[in-house]
Amino acid sequence: MCAPLGFDYLQSHRALRLLADELAGEGFCVIRFDYDGTGDSTGGSSAERLANWMATARSALAMLRRHGLTDVSLVGMRMGAIFAAMVANHDRGIDQLVLWDPCTDGRSYLAEQRATSRLTGGGLPGPEGSLEGPGVVYSAATVRDIERMNLAQCTMPVSRRVLILTRPDRPPNPSLHELAFASETLTRDMAAGQHELMDLVPPLQHLPLEAIRRIVSWMSDGVRSFWRAVSAPDPGGTTVVDWDPLGRAILETPMAVPPVGLFGMLTEPADMSGSAHRPLVLFANAGNHHHVGLGRVWVDLARRWATFGIRSLRIDFSGLGDSPFRENGVPQWTCLKPESFDDILDVTHWACPDDPSNVVLVGLCSSGNQAIESALALGARGVIAINPAITFMPPERENGKPLDPRRRIVLPKDDIVPTFREGGRFGWLRERFPDLAWRARVLLSPKRRSGLWLTELVQKGTDTFLICGDTEIRPIRQGLGAARLRQLHRSALFRLEHLHGLDHALPVASQRALVMQMLSDHVLSRYQTQAPILSSAGPFPDPEQSPSVGTPVAVSAQVAEPSA
């Protein structure tokens, strides 16, 4: 299965995992993988990135054949469809090929990336023709290589059977009808649900179940070989993913956390001597995305912090990423479910059985909310929240149930707040008083004021670090008050940073690099008591990022006073 690139990869991850599960249920042996330097894979520093991505796909294909599979099929989505077609074109021995919402050429894909990224302040041409998309930066060499990719380069026949699924909400692409595929084996259908999968965010995002069923049915109908035994591949284990400047290995190990089997990726230095006092850092997936984070932010931080001697675990909450649903849980593919409280408890008690509170919970947006909530419950050693979601409609409320009593910080959306928005009865008031809606939420939930839960965190001894953009700082400021803020600042356990212009999900490379550096400096100062292994560490660029790519951010010091 050849995944898309960039933000498309994050949006489609769960759908491809579900498709793999459904195909496995029909008897197919399925392999999903991350391209070189993407997701959990190592690499990414080479200028030959496109060649390395194609080599990764060919390696996955070779792996299946080594284990006894003769009839091998390929499924590719978006840019992954071009990769799959070109691998098939080169291999000439592919049985079935599925092109799911394919990009027909690299030039049009890059144009989409530029347009999308400009909405968040990125997308501007970098030095020598590099390109920034949401959460990814392509070097000039990679841009040139992608621009040369085109499905029309494939020659007939690329495989015995071909299925092309195109989006019903977009005009037909003439290029797809002119492809030199064998016409007698070509099936065309609609990629139903692709808009809800790729273009929307939680809670509007949905899995394309109809398209998944269509692919499974089409591939099952085309099977021509009998059942056969294959040798099981090595399930994998601890792997060296990097080296620190002193030549010591950084290790990663996939984990299944009981009792549910939550998926996690443990990152740690090979030499753990002297690290007993240090906490375990727990990264939780943001939104509906899996455990790598936009722009691989969690992966890069975990490997960087391992050079400080700090262990970390990147987890997928139940029903997200590679984790299963909880039994009797909310059967929704969405974030901020009440089960996340149980997920954190399971992980902390399993990973730190002697002291489950010896953790630092790190989250962004929805997982920033959960990090704070669980830190309150655990009395965690530390919490780091980036743009934490404070106001939203909890899933249990959407399903007609009362608010989960474990929620301490959420300011639930209700009927009164929309009346202050544009088009509402009192929308005109918001033009004169921009913070009116936030104040209304705080007044309606006085026991959830940020001043209360921030004070409780500090009193419990939890080292608390919040980074907020312009929108996300408002409910926190409204609930603090000047006196409470001064009181918190007198504690060495509290830090609140307001970054002007910070985009919510960190899609801009320069903003992402800045936040990652701030987090690393904080973690190094708080939890690394010995001299750092990586004492000369520089900033956090993307593998191909130039420092001038992206939009600069103005950083304030610790917030001294809330606005009036």
Coordinates of C-alpha atoms in Angstrom, one line a residue:
M1 CA 0.0 0.0 0.0
C2 CA 1.6 3.3 -1.2
A3 CA 0.5 6.2 1.0
P4 CA 0.2 9.8 -0.1
L5 CA 2.8 12.5 0.8
G6 CA 2.7 15.3 3.3
F7 CA -0.6 16.3 4.9
D8 CA -2.4 13.8 2.7
Y9 CA -0.5 11.1 4.4
L10 CA -1.7 12.1 7.8
Q11 CA -5.3 12.5 6.7
S12 CA -5.4 9.1 5.0
H13 CA -3.5 7.0 7.6
R14 CA -6.5 5.5 9.4
A15 CA -8.4 4.8 6.1
L16 CA -5.4 2.9 4.7
R17 CA -5.1 1.0 8.0
L18 CA -8.8 0.0 7.8
L19 CA -8.4 -1.0 4.1
A20 CA -5.4 -3.2 5.1
D21 CA -7.5 -4.8 7.9
E22 CA -10.4 -5.5 5.5
L23 CA -8.1 -7.0 2.9
A24 CA -6.4 -9.2 5.5
G25 CA -9.9 -10.4 6.5
E26 CA -10.3 -11.6 2.9
G27 CA -7.1 -13.5 3.0
F28 CA -4.7 -11.0 1.6
C29 CA -1.2 -10.4 3.1
V30 CA -0.9 -6.6 3.3
I31 CA 2.1 -4.4 4.1
R32 CA 1.9 -0.7 5.0
F33 CA 5.1 1.3 5.2
D34 CA 6.5 4.8 5.6
Y35 CA 8.7 6.1 2.9
D36 CA 12.3 7.0 3.7
G37 CA 12.4 9.9 6.0
T38 CA 8.7 10.1 6.6
G39 CA 6.5 8.8 9.4
D40 CA 8.4 6.5 11.7
S41 CA 11.0 5.7 9.0
T42 CA 14.6 6.8 9.3
G43 CA 16.4 8.8 6.6
G44 CA 15.3 12.0 4.9
S45 CA 18.6 13.8 4.7
S46 CA 19.5 12.8 1.2
A47 CA 18.9 15.1 -1.8
E48 CA 17.7 12.1 -3.7
R49 CA 14.4 11.9 -1.7
L50 CA 12.2 10.9 -4.6
A51 CA 14.5 8.1 -5.6
N52 CA 14.6 6.9 -1.9
W53 CA 10.8 6.9 -1.7
M54 CA 10.5 4.8 -4.8
A55 CA 13.2 2.5 -3.5
T56 CA 11.2 2.1 -0.3
A57 CA 8.1 1.0 -2.3
R58 CA 10.2 -1.5 -4.3
S59 CA 11.8 -2.8 -1.1
A60 CA 8.3 -3.5 0.4
L61 CA 7.4 -5.3 -2.8
A62 CA 10.5 -7.4 -2.7
M63 CA 9.8 -8.2 1.0
L64 CA 6.4 -9.8 0.1
R65 CA 7.9 -11.9 -2.7
R66 CA 10.7 -13.1 -0.4
H67 CA 8.1 -14.6 1.9
G68 CA 6.4 -16.6 -0.8
L69 CA 3.8 -14.3 -2.4
T70 CA 3.8 -14.6 -6.1
D71 CA 0.7 -12.6 -7.1
V72 CA 1.4 -9.2 -5.7
S73 CA -1.0 -6.2 -6.0
L74 CA -0.5 -2.4 -5.3
V75 CA -2.8 0.2 -3.9
G76 CA -1.8 3.8 -4.1
M77 CA -3.6 7.0 -3.0
R78 CA -2.9 10.5 -4.3
M79 CA 0.9 10.8 -5.0
G80 CA 1.1 7.2 -3.7
A81 CA -0.9 6.2 -6.8
I82 CA 1.8 7.6 -9.1
F83 CA 4.4 5.8 -7.1
A84 CA 2.4 2.5 -7.3
A85 CA 1.9 2.9 -11.1
M86 CA 5.6 3.6 -11.7
V87 CA 6.7 0.7 -9.5
A88 CA 4.3 -1.5 -11.5
N89 CA 5.5 -0.1 -14.8
H90 CA 9.1 -0.9 -13.8
D91 CA 8.3 -4.3 -12.3
R92 CA 6.0 -5.6 -15.1
G93 CA 4.8 -8.4 -12.9
I94 CA 2.0 -6.8 -10.8
D95 CA -1.3 -8.7 -10.6
Q96 CA -3.7 -5.9 -9.6
L97 CA -3.3 -2.1 -9.3
V98 CA -5.7 0.3 -7.5
L99 CA -5.2 4.1 -8.1
W100 CA -7.3 5.8 -5.4
D101 CA -7.9 9.5 -6.0
P102 CA -4.7 9.6 -8.0
C103 CA -2.6 12.7 -8.7
T104 CA -2.0 12.5 -12.4
D105 CA 1.2 14.4 -12.4
G106 CA 3.6 15.9 -9.9
R107 CA 3.3 19.4 -11.2
S108 CA -0.4 19.7 -10.3
Y109 CA 0.3 18.1 -6.9
L110 CA 2.9 20.8 -6.1
A111 CA 0.5 23.5 -7.2
E112 CA -2.1 22.2 -4.7
Q113 CA 0.5 22.2 -2.0
R114 CA 1.5 25.8 -2.7
A115 CA -2.2 26.9 -2.7
T116 CA -3.0 25.1 0.5
S117 CA 0.1 26.2 2.4
R118 CA -0.5 29.9 1.6
L119 CA -3.7 29.7 3.6
T120 CA -1.5 29.3 6.7
G121 CA 1.3 31.7 5.8
G122 CA 3.6 29.2 4.1
G123 CA 3.9 28.1 0.5
L124 CA 6.2 30.8 -0.6
P125 CA 9.1 29.8 -2.9
G126 CA 12.2 29.1 -0.9
P127 CA 15.8 29.5 -2.0
E128 CA 16.7 27.9 -5.3
G129 CA 13.2 26.7 -5.9
S130 CA 12.4 24.7 -2.7
L131 CA 8.7 24.5 -1.8
E132 CA 6.9 24.4 1.6
G133 CA 3.6 22.6 1.9
P134 CA 1.6 22.0 5.0
G135 CA 3.9 20.2 7.4
V136 CA 6.6 19.4 4.8
V137 CA 9.4 21.2 2.9
Y138 CA 10.6 19.9 -0.5
S139 CA 14.1 20.9 -1.6
A140 CA 14.7 22.3 -5.1
A141 CA 16.0 18.9 -6.3
T142 CA 12.9 17.1 -4.9
V143 CA 10.6 19.7 -6.5
R144 CA 12.3 19.1 -9.9
D145 CA 12.0 15.4 -9.5
I146 CA 8.3 15.5 -8.5
E147 CA 7.5 17.9 -11.4
R148 CA 8.8 15.3 -13.8
M149 CA 6.4 12.6 -12.5
N150 CA 3.4 11.8 -14.7
L151 CA 1.1 8.8 -14.9
A152 CA 1.2 9.1 -18.7
Q153 CA 4.8 7.9 -18.6
C154 CA 3.5 4.4 -17.8
T155 CA 3.3 2.0 -20.8
M156 CA 0.7 -0.7 -21.4
P157 CA 0.0 -2.9 -19.5
V158 CA 1.1 -1.9 -16.1
S159 CA -0.7 -4.9 -14.4
R160 CA -3.2 -7.6 -15.2
R161 CA -6.1 -5.5 -13.8
V162 CA -6.4 -1.8 -12.9
L163 CA -9.0 0.1 -10.8
I164 CA -9.1 3.9 -10.9
L165 CA -11.3 5.7 -8.3
T166 CA -11.8 9.4 -9.0
R167 CA -13.5 12.0 -6.8
P168 CA -17.1 12.7 -7.7
D169 CA -16.9 16.3 -6.5
R170 CA -14.2 17.2 -9.1
P171 CA -14.4 17.5 -12.9
P172 CA -13.1 14.5 -14.8
N173 CA -9.4 14.6 -15.5
P174 CA -8.8 13.9 -19.3
S175 CA -5.4 12.6 -18.5
L176 CA -6.8 9.6 -16.7
H177 CA -8.9 8.6 -19.8
E178 CA -5.8 8.9 -22.0
L179 CA -3.6 6.6 -19.9
A180 CA -2.0 3.8 -21.8
F181 CA -3.5 1.1 -19.5
A182 CA -4.8 -2.1 -21.0
S183 CA -8.4 -1.1 -21.7
E184 CA -9.9 -4.6 -21.3
T185 CA -8.6 -4.7 -17.7
L186 CA -9.4 -1.2 -16.7
T187 CA -12.3 -0.4 -14.3
R188 CA -13.3 3.1 -13.4
D189 CA -15.4 4.1 -10.3
M190 CA -16.0 6.9 -7.8
A191 CA -13.8 7.6 -4.8
A192 CA -16.9 8.1 -2.6
G193 CA -16.2 9.9 0.7
Q194 CA -12.8 11.3 -0.4
H195 CA -13.8 14.9 0.4
E196 CA -14.9 13.9 3.9
L197 CA -11.6 12.1 4.4
M198 CA -9.1 14.5 2.9
D199 CA -10.5 18.0 3.1
L200 CA -12.3 18.1 6.5
V201 CA -11.1 18.1 10.1
P202 CA -12.6 16.5 13.2
P203 CA -15.4 16.1 14.0
L204 CA -16.5 16.5 10.3
Q205 CA -13.9 14.0 9.0
H206 CA -15.2 10.6 8.2
L207 CA -13.7 7.3 6.9
P208 CA -14.6 6.4 3.3
L209 CA -16.2 3.1 4.0
E210 CA -18.0 2.8 0.7
A211 CA -14.7 3.3 -1.3
I212 CA -12.9 0.8 1.0
R213 CA -15.6 -1.8 0.4
R214 CA -15.4 -1.2 -3.3
I215 CA -11.6 -1.8 -3.3
V216 CA -11.9 -5.0 -1.2
S217 CA -14.7 -6.4 -3.4
W218 CA -12.9 -5.6 -6.7
M219 CA -9.6 -7.1 -5.5
S220 CA -11.3 -10.2 -4.1
D221 CA -13.1 -10.8 -7.4
G222 CA -9.8 -10.6 -9.3
V223 CA -7.9 -13.2 -7.2
R224 CA -6.7 -15.9 -9.5
S225 CA -4.5 -18.0 -7.2
F226 CA -5.4 -20.6 -4.6
W227 CA -4.8 -20.2 -0.9
R228 CA -1.1 -20.9 -0.2
A229 CA 1.1 -20.9 2.9
V230 CA 3.6 -18.1 3.2
S231 CA 6.5 -17.6 5.7
A232 CA 5.6 -15.0 8.2
P233 CA 7.9 -11.9 8.1
D234 CA 9.9 -10.9 11.1
P235 CA 7.5 -8.9 13.3
G236 CA 10.2 -6.4 14.0
G237 CA 11.7 -5.2 17.3
T238 CA 14.2 -2.7 18.6
T239 CA 15.9 -0.8 15.7
V240 CA 18.6 1.8 15.6
V241 CA 17.1 5.0 14.2
D242 CA 19.8 7.5 14.8
W243 CA 23.2 8.1 16.5
D244 CA 24.1 10.9 18.9
P245 CA 27.3 13.0 18.2
L246 CA 29.3 10.7 20.4
G247 CA 28.4 7.7 18.3
R248 CA 25.9 6.1 20.7
A249 CA 22.7 4.6 19.3
I250 CA 19.2 5.9 19.5
L251 CA 16.7 3.0 19.6
E252 CA 13.0 2.6 18.8
T253 CA 10.7 -0.2 19.6
P254 CA 7.1 -0.7 18.6
M255 CA 4.8 -1.5 21.6
A256 CA 1.4 -2.8 22.2
V257 CA 0.1 -1.4 25.5
P258 CA -2.2 -3.7 27.4
P259 CA -5.0 -4.4 27.9
V260 CA -6.4 -2.8 24.8
G261 CA -3.3 -3.1 22.7
L262 CA -2.7 0.7 22.1
F263 CA 0.0 1.2 19.6
G264 CA 3.1 3.0 20.8
M265 CA 6.6 3.8 19.6
L266 CA 9.3 3.8 22.4
T267 CA 12.4 6.0 21.7
E268 CA 15.4 5.8 24.1
P269 CA 19.1 6.0 24.2
A270 CA 21.0 2.7 24.0
D271 CA 22.9 3.7 27.2
M272 CA 20.3 4.4 29.9
S273 CA 22.8 4.6 32.8
G274 CA 22.1 7.6 35.0
S275 CA 18.6 8.1 33.6
A276 CA 16.6 6.5 36.4
H277 CA 15.5 9.8 37.8
R278 CA 14.3 11.2 34.5
P279 CA 10.6 11.0 33.6
L280 CA 9.1 9.2 30.6
V281 CA 7.8 11.7 28.0
L282 CA 4.5 10.7 26.6
F283 CA 3.5 12.2 23.2
A284 CA -0.2 11.8 22.2
N285 CA -1.6 12.1 18.7
A286 CA -3.3 15.4 17.8
G287 CA -6.7 15.4 16.2
N288 CA -7.4 12.3 14.1
H289 CA -3.8 12.1 13.0
H290 CA -1.5 9.2 14.3
H291 CA 1.5 9.3 16.5
V292 CA 4.0 11.0 14.3
G293 CA 2.5 14.5 14.3
L294 CA 2.3 17.1 11.5
G295 CA 5.7 17.6 10.0
R296 CA 6.9 14.6 12.1
V297 CA 7.1 16.9 15.1
W298 CA 6.8 14.1 17.7
V299 CA 9.3 11.9 15.9
D300 CA 11.9 14.6 15.6
L301 CA 11.4 15.7 19.2
A302 CA 11.5 12.1 20.6
R303 CA 14.8 11.3 18.8
R304 CA 16.3 14.7 19.7
W305 CA 15.4 14.2 23.4
A306 CA 16.9 10.7 23.4
T307 CA 20.2 12.4 23.0
F308 CA 19.5 14.1 26.3
G309 CA 19.1 10.7 27.9
I310 CA 15.3 11.0 28.0
R311 CA 12.9 8.1 27.1
S312 CA 9.7 8.9 25.3
L313 CA 6.7 7.0 24.0
R314 CA 4.5 8.2 21.1
I315 CA 1.0 6.6 21.4
D316 CA -2.2 6.5 19.4
F317 CA -5.3 6.9 21.5
S318 CA -7.9 4.1 21.1
G319 CA -9.7 4.2 17.8
L320 CA -7.0 6.4 16.2
G321 CA -3.8 5.7 14.2
D322 CA -2.8 2.1 14.7
S323 CA -4.7 1.5 18.0
P324 CA -7.9 -0.5 18.2
F325 CA -11.2 0.8 19.6
R326 CA -11.9 0.1 23.3
E327 CA -14.6 -2.4 24.0
N328 CA -17.9 -0.5 24.7
G329 CA -16.2 2.7 23.8
V330 CA -17.4 5.5 21.5
P331 CA -17.2 3.9 18.0
Q332 CA -16.3 7.2 16.3
W333 CA -13.1 8.0 14.5
T334 CA -12.6 11.3 16.3
C335 CA -10.5 12.9 19.0
L336 CA -11.3 14.1 22.5
K337 CA -13.3 11.0 23.4
P338 CA -13.6 10.2 27.1
E339 CA -11.7 7.0 26.6
S340 CA -8.6 9.0 26.3
F341 CA -8.5 9.3 30.1
D342 CA -8.4 5.5 30.3
D343 CA -5.8 5.4 27.5
I344 CA -3.4 7.6 29.5
L345 CA -3.9 5.7 32.7
D346 CA -3.2 2.4 30.9
V347 CA 0.0 3.7 29.4
T348 CA 1.4 5.4 32.5
H349 CA 0.7 2.4 34.8
W350 CA 2.2 0.0 32.2
A351 CA 5.2 2.1 31.3
C352 CA 5.9 3.4 34.9
P353 CA 4.5 0.8 37.2
D354 CA 6.5 2.0 40.2
D355 CA 5.4 5.7 39.8
P356 CA 2.8 6.4 37.1
S357 CA 3.1 10.1 37.9
N358 CA 6.8 10.2 36.7
V359 CA 5.7 11.3 33.2
V360 CA 5.7 14.4 31.2
L361 CA 2.6 14.6 29.1
V362 CA 3.0 16.4 25.7
G363 CA 0.1 17.3 23.4
L364 CA -1.0 19.6 20.7
C365 CA -4.6 20.9 20.2
S366 CA -6.9 18.0 21.3
S367 CA -4.0 16.1 22.9
G368 CA -2.9 19.3 24.5
N369 CA -6.3 19.3 26.3
Q370 CA -5.9 15.7 27.3
A371 CA -2.3 16.2 28.5
I372 CA -3.6 18.9 30.9
E373 CA -6.6 16.9 32.0
S374 CA -4.6 13.8 32.7
A375 CA -1.8 15.7 34.4
L376 CA -4.4 17.0 36.8
A377 CA -5.6 13.5 37.5
L378 CA -2.1 11.9 37.8
G379 CA -0.3 14.7 39.5
A380 CA 2.2 14.3 36.6
R381 CA 5.8 15.5 36.9
G382 CA 5.3 17.8 33.9
V383 CA 2.9 18.8 31.2
I384 CA 3.6 20.6 27.9
A385 CA 0.6 21.8 25.9
I386 CA 0.7 23.6 22.5
N387 CA -2.4 25.4 21.5
P388 CA -4.6 23.2 23.8
A389 CA -8.2 22.9 22.9
I390 CA -10.2 24.5 25.7
T391 CA -13.6 25.0 24.0
F392 CA -15.3 22.3 22.0
M393 CA -18.3 20.1 21.9
P394 CA -17.3 16.8 23.7
P395 CA -18.4 13.7 21.8
E396 CA -20.5 12.4 24.7
R397 CA -22.5 15.6 24.6
E398 CA -23.0 15.2 20.8
N399 CA -24.4 11.8 21.5
G400 CA -26.9 13.1 24.0
K401 CA -25.0 12.0 27.1
P402 CA -23.9 14.2 30.1
L403 CA -20.4 15.7 30.2
D404 CA -17.9 13.2 31.5
P405 CA -17.2 14.1 35.1
R406 CA -13.4 13.7 34.5
R407 CA -13.3 16.7 32.3
R408 CA -12.0 19.7 34.3
I409 CA -10.8 22.3 31.8
V410 CA -13.2 22.2 28.8
L411 CA -15.6 25.1 28.3
P412 CA -18.3 23.3 26.4
K413 CA -19.8 25.0 23.4
D414 CA -23.5 25.8 24.0
D415 CA -26.4 27.7 22.5
I416 CA -25.6 31.1 23.9
V417 CA -22.1 31.6 22.5
P418 CA -23.1 31.3 18.8
T419 CA -25.5 34.2 19.3
F420 CA -22.4 36.5 19.6
R421 CA -20.9 35.3 16.4
E422 CA -21.4 36.9 13.0
G423 CA -25.0 36.4 12.0
G424 CA -26.1 35.7 15.6
R425 CA -28.6 37.9 17.4
F426 CA -25.9 39.8 19.2
G427 CA -23.2 39.4 16.6
W428 CA -22.8 43.2 16.3
L429 CA -21.5 43.2 19.9
R430 CA -18.5 41.0 18.9
E431 CA -17.3 43.7 16.6
R432 CA -16.9 46.1 19.5
F433 CA -15.9 43.5 22.1
P434 CA -13.8 40.8 20.3
D435 CA -13.4 38.7 23.5
L436 CA -17.1 38.7 24.4
A437 CA -17.7 35.1 23.3
W438 CA -14.7 33.9 25.4
R439 CA -15.9 35.8 28.4
A440 CA -19.4 34.3 28.0
R441 CA -18.0 30.8 28.1
V442 CA -15.9 31.5 31.2
L443 CA -18.9 33.1 33.0
L444 CA -21.0 30.1 32.1
S445 CA -18.5 27.7 33.5
P446 CA -16.9 29.4 36.6
K447 CA -15.5 26.2 38.0
R448 CA -13.5 25.6 34.8
R449 CA -11.6 28.8 34.8
S450 CA -8.0 28.4 33.7
G451 CA -6.8 30.1 36.9
L452 CA -8.2 27.3 39.0
W453 CA -6.8 24.3 37.1
L454 CA -3.4 26.1 36.4
T455 CA -3.1 26.8 40.2
E456 CA -4.0 23.2 41.0
L457 CA -1.3 21.9 38.6
V458 CA 1.3 24.1 40.2
Q459 CA 0.2 23.1 43.7
K460 CA 0.5 19.5 42.8
G461 CA 4.1 20.1 41.7
T462 CA 3.5 19.6 38.0
D463 CA 5.9 21.6 35.9
T464 CA 3.5 23.4 33.5
F465 CA 4.5 24.8 30.1
L466 CA 1.9 26.2 27.7
I467 CA 2.5 27.7 24.3
C468 CA -0.5 29.5 22.7
G469 CA -1.3 31.4 19.6
D470 CA -3.5 34.5 19.4
T471 CA -6.8 32.6 19.5
E472 CA -5.8 29.9 22.0
I473 CA -4.5 32.4 24.6
R474 CA -7.9 34.1 25.0
P475 CA -9.8 31.5 27.1
I476 CA -6.7 31.1 29.3
R477 CA -6.3 34.8 29.8
Q478 CA -10.0 35.3 30.4
G479 CA -9.9 32.7 33.2
L480 CA -6.8 33.9 34.9
G481 CA -6.9 37.5 36.1
A482 CA -3.9 39.7 36.8
A483 CA -3.5 38.7 40.5
R484 CA -3.7 34.9 39.8
L485 CA -1.2 35.3 36.9
R486 CA 1.3 37.1 39.2
Q487 CA 0.9 34.4 41.8
L488 CA 1.6 31.7 39.3
H489 CA 4.7 33.5 37.9
R490 CA 6.2 33.5 41.3
S491 CA 6.4 29.7 41.0
A492 CA 9.2 28.1 39.1
L493 CA 6.8 25.5 37.9
F494 CA 4.7 27.7 35.6
R495 CA 5.5 29.1 32.1
L496 CA 3.0 30.5 29.6
E497 CA 4.2 31.8 26.2
H498 CA 2.1 33.7 23.7
L499 CA 3.5 33.4 20.2
H500 CA 1.9 36.0 18.0
G501 CA 0.7 34.7 14.7
L502 CA 1.3 31.0 15.6
D503 CA -0.9 28.8 13.4
H504 CA -2.9 26.2 15.4
A505 CA -1.5 22.9 14.1
L506 CA 2.1 24.2 13.3
P507 CA 1.9 23.7 9.5
V508 CA 4.5 26.4 8.8
A509 CA 8.1 25.1 9.0
S510 CA 9.6 28.2 10.6
Q511 CA 7.0 28.2 13.4
R512 CA 7.3 24.5 13.9
A513 CA 11.1 24.8 14.2
L514 CA 10.8 27.6 16.7
V515 CA 8.3 25.7 18.9
M516 CA 10.4 22.6 18.8
Q517 CA 13.5 24.5 19.9
M518 CA 11.6 26.1 22.7
L519 CA 10.3 22.7 23.9
S520 CA 13.8 21.2 23.7
D521 CA 15.3 24.1 25.7
H522 CA 12.6 23.6 28.3
V523 CA 13.0 19.9 28.6
L524 CA 16.8 20.2 28.7
S525 CA 16.6 22.7 31.5
R526 CA 14.0 20.8 33.6
Y527 CA 14.7 17.1 33.2
Q528 CA 18.4 16.8 32.1
T529 CA 20.5 17.3 35.2
Q530 CA 23.8 16.2 33.7
A531 CA 25.7 17.8 30.8
P532 CA 23.7 17.2 27.6
I533 CA 25.0 14.7 25.1
L534 CA 24.1 17.0 22.3
S535 CA 25.6 20.2 23.7
S536 CA 26.0 21.9 20.3
A537 CA 22.5 21.2 19.0
G538 CA 21.3 23.7 16.4
P539 CA 17.8 24.7 15.4
F540 CA 15.2 22.2 14.2
P541 CA 14.8 22.6 10.5
D542 CA 12.8 20.1 8.4
P543 CA 15.2 17.8 6.6
E544 CA 15.1 20.0 3.5
Q545 CA 14.2 23.3 5.1
S546 CA 16.0 26.6 4.5
P547 CA 15.9 29.0 7.4
S548 CA 14.2 31.6 5.2
V549 CA 11.2 29.3 4.3
G550 CA 8.0 30.1 6.1
T551 CA 6.6 33.0 8.2
P552 CA 8.5 34.4 11.2
V553 CA 6.8 34.5 14.5
A554 CA 7.1 37.2 17.2
V555 CA 7.7 35.7 20.6
S556 CA 6.6 37.3 23.9
A557 CA 8.2 36.6 27.2
Q558 CA 6.2 34.9 29.9
V559 CA 2.8 36.6 29.8
A560 CA 2.9 39.3 32.4
E561 CA -0.6 40.6 32.4
P562 CA -3.8 39.6 30.7
S563 CA -5.4 42.1 28.3
A564 CA -8.3 44.1 29.6

